[in-house]
Amino acid sequence: MELCLLSYLNRAQLKTDPFPHFIVENVLPETIYSRLDSSFPESLMLSDSPDIVNDRGHTKRLLQRSFDKLEGIDDIWHSFSKVNTGIDFFNAVVNFFLASSIDSLYPSLRKQIVNLDVVHRTGKDVHDSGKLLTDFQLVLNKPVNDSFTSRSAHLDNPQQLFALLYYMRKPDDFSVGGGLSLYSPTDSVFGQQHGRNRSIDEKFLRPRCILPYSSNTLILFLNTRASYHSVQPIYRQNVVRRSVNIIGELPPGSRLFKI
């Protein structure tokens, strides 16, 4: 059973407009996806466990480093998280799938990081310092109100090198929207003051494409000074919105670009 999401990507699928990214629908075979879908720990994530991150009241996150603290997480999620965050995963993204884009935008970067260890992020400086970091999060967005967005237009943390977002829409989800909007920046955006968490008014951006919120669908993208994106407003949300976030980061204190 091949659980690595990268096994189902083809480097020829790379798109560079508006920034380097892969979009793949129906990524995993149905047998694997069905087991992940049926065992997604939704009830656990909606509980009051202190090991579940409560983000602004509407978003719940279960981090990979908390998996062993909690009971009831199916073995497939332990395996799925490990294979999609390990050193082989990181190296495949950086030295194969996104290698050409990294070399074009950050010419000396891969040489600078080639000898660094790749570890799972713990959030503790004594462990994370001087290392390349990976992280894996299960995410639930609870229904709020029509036209609500869990994340407006923004840039990701400049320490982050790449991100993979994997959608797991529920079969009984009848909502509209909630996908990922990708933008290209206008020239005027570079002189603008960004808000909290590097947010920016959409009037300084050009909409380019939308990744619909669909089951078994992923986007993998390189973080750049132009990688603006947002979560579409969602309407008639009747159930939780489910996704998986996988990221690769440079050592703490590093940054790819300035804002």
PDB file of C-alpha atoms in Angstrom, residues 14 64 86 104 217 246:
ATOM      1  CA  LEU A  14       4.537  21.453 -12.621  1.00  0.00           C
ATOM      2  CA  GLN A  64       1.587  14.953  14.181  1.00  0.00           C
ATOM      3  CA  GLY A  86      10.233  12.097   6.475  1.00  0.00           C
ATOM      4  CA  SER A 104      15.656  29.541 -10.588  1.00  0.00           C
ATOM      5  CA  THR A 217      -7.187  16.587  -4.215  1.00  0.00           C
ATOM      6  CA  ILE A 246       2.143  19.298   5.186  1.00  0.00           C
TER       7      ILE A 246
END
